[in-house]
Tab-separated table of C-alpha atoms and ligand atoms in Angstrom:
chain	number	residue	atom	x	y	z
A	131	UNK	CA	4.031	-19.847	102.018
A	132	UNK	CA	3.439	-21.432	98.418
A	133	UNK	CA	0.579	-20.883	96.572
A	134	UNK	CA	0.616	-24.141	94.873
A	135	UNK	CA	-0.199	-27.163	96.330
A	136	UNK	CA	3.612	-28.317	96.499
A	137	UNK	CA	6.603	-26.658	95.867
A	138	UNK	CA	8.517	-26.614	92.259
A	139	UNK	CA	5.169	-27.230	90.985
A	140	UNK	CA	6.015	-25.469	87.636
A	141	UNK	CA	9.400	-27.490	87.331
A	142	UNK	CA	8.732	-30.840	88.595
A	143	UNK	CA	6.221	-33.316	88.736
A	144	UNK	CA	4.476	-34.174	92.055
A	145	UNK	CA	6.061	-37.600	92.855
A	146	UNK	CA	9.566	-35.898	92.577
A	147	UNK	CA	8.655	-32.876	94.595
A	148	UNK	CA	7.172	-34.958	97.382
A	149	UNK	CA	10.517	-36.119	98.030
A	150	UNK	CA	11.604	-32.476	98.266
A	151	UNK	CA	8.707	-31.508	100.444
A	152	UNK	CA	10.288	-33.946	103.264
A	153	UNK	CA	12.876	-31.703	103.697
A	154	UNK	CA	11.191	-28.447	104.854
A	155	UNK	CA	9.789	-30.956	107.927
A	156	UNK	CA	13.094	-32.063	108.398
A	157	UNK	CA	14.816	-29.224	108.627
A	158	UNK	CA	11.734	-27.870	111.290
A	159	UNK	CA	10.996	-25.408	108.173
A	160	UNK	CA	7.112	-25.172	108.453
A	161	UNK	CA	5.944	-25.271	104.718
A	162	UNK	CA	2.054	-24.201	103.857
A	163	UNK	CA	1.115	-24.809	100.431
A	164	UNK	CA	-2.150	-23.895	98.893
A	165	UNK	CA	-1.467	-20.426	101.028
A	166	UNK	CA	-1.230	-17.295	99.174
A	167	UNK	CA	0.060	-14.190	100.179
A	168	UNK	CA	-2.092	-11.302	99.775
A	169	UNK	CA	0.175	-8.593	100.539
A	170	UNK	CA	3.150	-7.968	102.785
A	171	UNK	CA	3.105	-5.349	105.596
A	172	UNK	CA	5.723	-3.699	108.301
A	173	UNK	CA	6.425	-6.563	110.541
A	174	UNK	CA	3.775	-9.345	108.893
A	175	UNK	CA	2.646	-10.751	106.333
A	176	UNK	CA	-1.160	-11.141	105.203
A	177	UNK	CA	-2.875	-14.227	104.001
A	178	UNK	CA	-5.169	-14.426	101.633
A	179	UNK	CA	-7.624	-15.781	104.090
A	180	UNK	CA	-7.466	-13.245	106.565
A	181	UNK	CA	-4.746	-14.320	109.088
A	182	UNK	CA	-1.835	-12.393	109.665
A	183	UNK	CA	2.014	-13.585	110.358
A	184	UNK	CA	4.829	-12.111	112.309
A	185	UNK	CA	7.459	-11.664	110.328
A	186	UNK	CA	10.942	-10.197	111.058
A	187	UNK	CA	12.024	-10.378	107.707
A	188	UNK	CA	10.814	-11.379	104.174
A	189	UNK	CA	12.230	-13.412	101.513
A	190	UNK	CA	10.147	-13.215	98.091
A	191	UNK	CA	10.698	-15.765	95.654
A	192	UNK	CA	8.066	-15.776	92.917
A	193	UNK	CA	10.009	-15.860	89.649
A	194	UNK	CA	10.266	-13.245	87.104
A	195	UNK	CA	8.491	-11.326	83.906
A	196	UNK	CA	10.839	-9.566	80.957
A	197	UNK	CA	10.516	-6.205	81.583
A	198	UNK	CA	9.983	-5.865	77.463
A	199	UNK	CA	6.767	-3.281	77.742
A	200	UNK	CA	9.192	-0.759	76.404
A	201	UNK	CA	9.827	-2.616	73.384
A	202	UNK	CA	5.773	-2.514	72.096
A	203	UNK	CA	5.283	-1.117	68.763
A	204	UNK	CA	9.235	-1.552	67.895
A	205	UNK	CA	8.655	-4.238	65.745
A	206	UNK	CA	10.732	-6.708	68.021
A	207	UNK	CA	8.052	-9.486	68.470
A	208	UNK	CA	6.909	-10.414	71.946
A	209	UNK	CA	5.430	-13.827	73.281
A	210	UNK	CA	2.769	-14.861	75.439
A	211	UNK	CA	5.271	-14.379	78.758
A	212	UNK	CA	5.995	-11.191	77.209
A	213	UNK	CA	9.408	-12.439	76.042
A	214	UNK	CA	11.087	-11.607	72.708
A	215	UNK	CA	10.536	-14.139	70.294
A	216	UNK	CA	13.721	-15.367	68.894
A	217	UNK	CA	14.517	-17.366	66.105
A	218	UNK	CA	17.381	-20.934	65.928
A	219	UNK	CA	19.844	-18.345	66.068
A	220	UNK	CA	18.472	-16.036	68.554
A	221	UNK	CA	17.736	-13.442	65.913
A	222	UNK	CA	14.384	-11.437	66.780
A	223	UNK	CA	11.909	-10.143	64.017
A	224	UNK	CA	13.765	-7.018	63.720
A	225	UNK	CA	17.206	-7.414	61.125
A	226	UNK	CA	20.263	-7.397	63.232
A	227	UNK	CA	18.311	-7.190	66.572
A	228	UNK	CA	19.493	-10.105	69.090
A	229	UNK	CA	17.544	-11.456	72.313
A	230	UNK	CA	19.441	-13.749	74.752
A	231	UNK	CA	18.909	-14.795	78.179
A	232	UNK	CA	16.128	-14.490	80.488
A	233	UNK	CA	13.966	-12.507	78.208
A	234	UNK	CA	14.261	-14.507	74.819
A	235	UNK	CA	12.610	-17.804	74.332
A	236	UNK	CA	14.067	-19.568	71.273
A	237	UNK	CA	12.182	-22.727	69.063
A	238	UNK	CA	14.270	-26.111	70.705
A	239	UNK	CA	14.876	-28.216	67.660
A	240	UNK	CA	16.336	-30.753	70.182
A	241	UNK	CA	13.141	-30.941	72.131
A	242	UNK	CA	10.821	-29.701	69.461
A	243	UNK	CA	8.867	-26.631	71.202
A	244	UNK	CA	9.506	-22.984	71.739
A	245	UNK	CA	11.683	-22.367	75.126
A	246	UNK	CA	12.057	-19.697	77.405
A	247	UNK	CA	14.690	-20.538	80.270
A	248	UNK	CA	15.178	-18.249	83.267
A	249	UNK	CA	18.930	-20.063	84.115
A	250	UNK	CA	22.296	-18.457	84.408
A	251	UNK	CA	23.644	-20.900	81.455
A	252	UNK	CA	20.971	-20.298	79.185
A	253	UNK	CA	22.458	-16.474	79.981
A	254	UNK	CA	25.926	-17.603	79.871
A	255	UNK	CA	25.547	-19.610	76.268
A	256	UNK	CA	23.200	-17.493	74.202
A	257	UNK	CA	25.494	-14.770	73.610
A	258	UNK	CA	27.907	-17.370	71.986
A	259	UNK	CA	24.775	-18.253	69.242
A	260	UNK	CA	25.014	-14.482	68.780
A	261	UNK	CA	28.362	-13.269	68.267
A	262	UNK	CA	28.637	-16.402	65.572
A	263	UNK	CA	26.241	-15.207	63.934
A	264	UNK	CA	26.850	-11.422	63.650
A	265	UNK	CA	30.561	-11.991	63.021
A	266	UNK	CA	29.742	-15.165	60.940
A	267	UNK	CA	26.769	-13.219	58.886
A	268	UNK	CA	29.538	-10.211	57.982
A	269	UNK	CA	31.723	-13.089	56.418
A	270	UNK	CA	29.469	-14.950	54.603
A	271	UNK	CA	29.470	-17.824	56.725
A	272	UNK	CA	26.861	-20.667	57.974
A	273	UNK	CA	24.279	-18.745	60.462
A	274	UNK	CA	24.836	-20.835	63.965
A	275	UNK	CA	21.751	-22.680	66.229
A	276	UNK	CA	21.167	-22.077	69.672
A	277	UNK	CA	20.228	-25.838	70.887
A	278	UNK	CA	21.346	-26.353	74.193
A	279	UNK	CA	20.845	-28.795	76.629
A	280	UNK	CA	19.288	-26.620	79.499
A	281	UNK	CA	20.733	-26.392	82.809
A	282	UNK	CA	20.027	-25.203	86.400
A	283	UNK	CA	21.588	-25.859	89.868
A	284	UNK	CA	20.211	-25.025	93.409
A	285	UNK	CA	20.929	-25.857	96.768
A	286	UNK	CA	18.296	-26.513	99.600
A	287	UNK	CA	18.678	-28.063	102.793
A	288	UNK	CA	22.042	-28.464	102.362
A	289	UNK	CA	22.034	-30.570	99.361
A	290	UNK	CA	22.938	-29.776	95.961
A	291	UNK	CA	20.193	-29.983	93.015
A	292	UNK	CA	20.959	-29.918	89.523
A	293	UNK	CA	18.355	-30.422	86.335
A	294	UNK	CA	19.671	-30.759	83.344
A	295	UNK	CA	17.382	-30.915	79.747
A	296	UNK	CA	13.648	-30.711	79.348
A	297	UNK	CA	10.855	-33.163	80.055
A	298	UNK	CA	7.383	-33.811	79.624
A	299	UNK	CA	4.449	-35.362	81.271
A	300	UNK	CA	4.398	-38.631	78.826
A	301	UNK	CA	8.264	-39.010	79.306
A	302	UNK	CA	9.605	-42.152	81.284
A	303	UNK	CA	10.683	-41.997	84.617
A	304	UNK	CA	13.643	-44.002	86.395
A	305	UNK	CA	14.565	-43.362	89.773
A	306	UNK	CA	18.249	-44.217	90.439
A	307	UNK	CA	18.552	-44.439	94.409
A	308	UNK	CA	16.225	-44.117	97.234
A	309	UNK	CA	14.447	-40.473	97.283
A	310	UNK	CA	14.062	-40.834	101.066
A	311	UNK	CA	17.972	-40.962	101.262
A	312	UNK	CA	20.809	-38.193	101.023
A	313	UNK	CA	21.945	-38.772	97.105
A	314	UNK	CA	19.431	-39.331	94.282
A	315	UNK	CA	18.957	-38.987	90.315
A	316	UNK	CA	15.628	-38.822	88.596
A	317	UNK	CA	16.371	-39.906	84.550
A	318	UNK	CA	13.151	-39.120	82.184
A	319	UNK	CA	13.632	-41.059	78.615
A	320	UNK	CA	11.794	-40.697	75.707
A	321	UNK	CA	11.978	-43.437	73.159
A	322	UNK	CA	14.783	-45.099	74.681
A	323	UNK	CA	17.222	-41.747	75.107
A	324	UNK	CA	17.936	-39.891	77.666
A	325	UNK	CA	16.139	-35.969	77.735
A	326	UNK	CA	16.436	-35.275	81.065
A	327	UNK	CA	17.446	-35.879	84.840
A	328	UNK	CA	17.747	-34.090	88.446
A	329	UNK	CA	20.459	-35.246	90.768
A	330	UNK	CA	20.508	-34.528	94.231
A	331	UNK	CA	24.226	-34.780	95.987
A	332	UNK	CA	25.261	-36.591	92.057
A	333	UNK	CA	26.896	-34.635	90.204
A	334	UNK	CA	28.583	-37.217	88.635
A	335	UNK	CA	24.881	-38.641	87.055
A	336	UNK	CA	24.666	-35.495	86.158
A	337	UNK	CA	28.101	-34.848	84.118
A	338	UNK	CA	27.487	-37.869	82.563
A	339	UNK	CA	23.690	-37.798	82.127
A	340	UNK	CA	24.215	-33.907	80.309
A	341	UNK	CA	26.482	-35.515	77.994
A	342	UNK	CA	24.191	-38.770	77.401
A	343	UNK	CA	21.367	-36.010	76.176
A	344	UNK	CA	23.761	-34.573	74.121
A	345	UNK	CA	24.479	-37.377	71.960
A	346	UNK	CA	21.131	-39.082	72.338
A	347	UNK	CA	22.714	-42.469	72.976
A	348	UNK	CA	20.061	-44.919	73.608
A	349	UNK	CA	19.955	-46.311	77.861
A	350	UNK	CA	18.763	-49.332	78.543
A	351	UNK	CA	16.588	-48.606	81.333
A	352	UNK	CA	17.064	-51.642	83.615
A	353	UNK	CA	20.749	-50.388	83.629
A	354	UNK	CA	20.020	-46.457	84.299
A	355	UNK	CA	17.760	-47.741	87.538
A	356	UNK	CA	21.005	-49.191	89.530
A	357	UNK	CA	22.693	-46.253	91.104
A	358	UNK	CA	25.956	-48.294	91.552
A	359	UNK	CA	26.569	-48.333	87.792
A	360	UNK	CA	28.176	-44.888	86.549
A	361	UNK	CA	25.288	-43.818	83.929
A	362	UNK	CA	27.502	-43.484	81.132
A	363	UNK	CA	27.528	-47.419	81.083
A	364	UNK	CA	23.751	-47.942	80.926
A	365	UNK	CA	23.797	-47.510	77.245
A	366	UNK	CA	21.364	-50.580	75.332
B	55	LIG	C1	17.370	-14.704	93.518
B	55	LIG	C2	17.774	-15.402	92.247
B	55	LIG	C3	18.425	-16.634	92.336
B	55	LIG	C4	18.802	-17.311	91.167
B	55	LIG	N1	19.438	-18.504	91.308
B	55	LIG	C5	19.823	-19.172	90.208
B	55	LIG	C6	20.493	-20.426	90.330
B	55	LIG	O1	20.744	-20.931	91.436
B	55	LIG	N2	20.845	-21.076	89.199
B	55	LIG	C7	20.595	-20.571	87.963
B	55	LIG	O2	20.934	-21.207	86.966
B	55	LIG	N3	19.971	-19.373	87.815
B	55	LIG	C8	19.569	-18.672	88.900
B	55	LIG	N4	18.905	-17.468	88.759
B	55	LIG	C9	18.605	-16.989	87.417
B	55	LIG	C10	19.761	-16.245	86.789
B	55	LIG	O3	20.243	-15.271	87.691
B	55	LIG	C11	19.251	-15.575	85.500
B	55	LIG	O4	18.774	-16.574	84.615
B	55	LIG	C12	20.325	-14.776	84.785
B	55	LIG	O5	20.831	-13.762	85.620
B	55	LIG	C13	19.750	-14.154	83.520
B	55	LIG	O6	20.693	-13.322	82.928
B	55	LIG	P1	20.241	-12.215	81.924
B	55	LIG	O7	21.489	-11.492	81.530
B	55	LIG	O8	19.376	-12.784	80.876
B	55	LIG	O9	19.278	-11.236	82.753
B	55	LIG	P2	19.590	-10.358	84.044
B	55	LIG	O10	20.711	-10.942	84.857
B	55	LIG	O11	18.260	-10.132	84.685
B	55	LIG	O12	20.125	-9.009	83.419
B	55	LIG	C14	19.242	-8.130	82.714
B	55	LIG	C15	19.754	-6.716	82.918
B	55	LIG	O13	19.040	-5.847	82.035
B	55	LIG	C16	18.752	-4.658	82.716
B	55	LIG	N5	17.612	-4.032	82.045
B	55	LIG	C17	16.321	-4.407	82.053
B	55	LIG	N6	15.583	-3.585	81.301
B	55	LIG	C18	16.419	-2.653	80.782
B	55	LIG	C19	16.286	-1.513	79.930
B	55	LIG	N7	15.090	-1.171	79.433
B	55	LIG	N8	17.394	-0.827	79.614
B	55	LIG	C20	18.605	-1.163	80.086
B	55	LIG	N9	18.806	-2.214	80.913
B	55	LIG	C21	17.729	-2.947	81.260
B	55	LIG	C22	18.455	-5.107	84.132
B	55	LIG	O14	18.621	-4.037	85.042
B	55	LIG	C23	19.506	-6.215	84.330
B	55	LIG	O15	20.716	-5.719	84.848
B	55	LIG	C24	18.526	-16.755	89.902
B	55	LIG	C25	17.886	-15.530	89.811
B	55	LIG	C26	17.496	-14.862	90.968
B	55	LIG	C27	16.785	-13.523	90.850
């Protein structure tokens, strides 16, 4: 049941998640979009318009809020999402108070607007940022940026999904591989250099493709579209 009209609809844009969408049909997994749940009860669960499924068991998977109410009035500054609002070096408004992970979002300087990732690596790097800079601010030293490249892995169907960087809407997009087959990589450039990509079963375009963002090498974009040639070689 997704409320949306497709799945990943916050994440991805439509032409890549109709790819994905195949898969629930082909695995005989009957996917309803535009179909909310209104509430769940013992042994079903109740649509929004009335109709009622069986259900022997329920798996919710909605996403999450910061549980940061507690922190109103403490001077730590919250966000729109109700995160804490971190500065380059995950420092929040309050002197030697730190946010990381799930509940911090953090101003991108690589991608130039405020983020706020819900990833295990995001979780796993932050606290890096931060011991830097507390044991780096005691000694006098240079206060250290959190800029990461952001980057999440899933699995579905039996095939293994990994996004790596940020994108936008007026980003290019380069398909590398057919999305109707087993292994495919999605590359999104802006002005020439790669910001992002999701891989499906290639987690070599991906190892490489993390590293391209990193250095902002400029692709040449006929090259990045042949899924023979290793990615790393598509430079202009
Ligand atoms: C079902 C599920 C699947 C996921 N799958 C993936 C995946 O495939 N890939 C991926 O990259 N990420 C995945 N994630 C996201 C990933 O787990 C999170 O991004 C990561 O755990 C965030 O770490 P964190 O330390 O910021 O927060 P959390 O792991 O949420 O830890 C926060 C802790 O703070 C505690 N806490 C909250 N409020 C208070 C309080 N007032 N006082 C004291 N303690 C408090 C909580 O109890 C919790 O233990 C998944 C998450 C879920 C729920």
């Amino acid at each position: 049941m997704e409320a949306a009209d497709r799945p990943l609809a916050g994440a991805l844009p439509a032409d890549v998640t109709a790819a994905m969408t195949a898969w629930y049909a082909d695995s005989g997994t009957d996917l309803r979009t535009r179909t909310r749940v209104r509430r769940v009860e013992p042994g079903a669960v109740l649509l929004d318009d009335g109709s009622r499924l069986l259900a022997d068991a329920v798996v919710v998977g909605i996403g999450a809020r910061p549980a940061t109410a507690w922190l109103a009035g403490s001077g730590v500054e919250l966000g729109r999402h109700g995160e804490v609002v971190a500065d380059a070096g995950l420092r929040t408004s309050l002197p030697d108070v730190y946010a990381v992970g799930d509940c911090a979002s953090f101003p991108s300087g690589r991608y130039g607007e405020r983020l706020l990732i819900h990833h295990w690596d995001n979780a796993l790097q932050g606290p890096r940022t931060v011991a830097a800079n507390i044991l780096g601010t005691a000694a006098g030293g240079v206060p250290a940026v959190y800029d990461p490249v952001p980057y999440f892995w899933s699995e579905q169907f039996g095939r293994f999904v990994q996004y790596a960087g940020h994108h936008s809407g007026a980003d290019t997009t380069l398909w590398r591989g057919d999305p109707a087959g087993p292994a495919w990589t999605v590359c999104w450039l802006r002005d020439g250099r790669l910001v992002a990509l999701l891989a499906v079963g290639r987690p070599r375009d991906l190892a490489q493709g993390r590293r391209l963002i990193e250095s902002g090498t400029p692709l040449d974009p006929e090259l990045v579209v042949d899924p023979e040639r290793p990615l790393k070689t598509a430079t202009a």
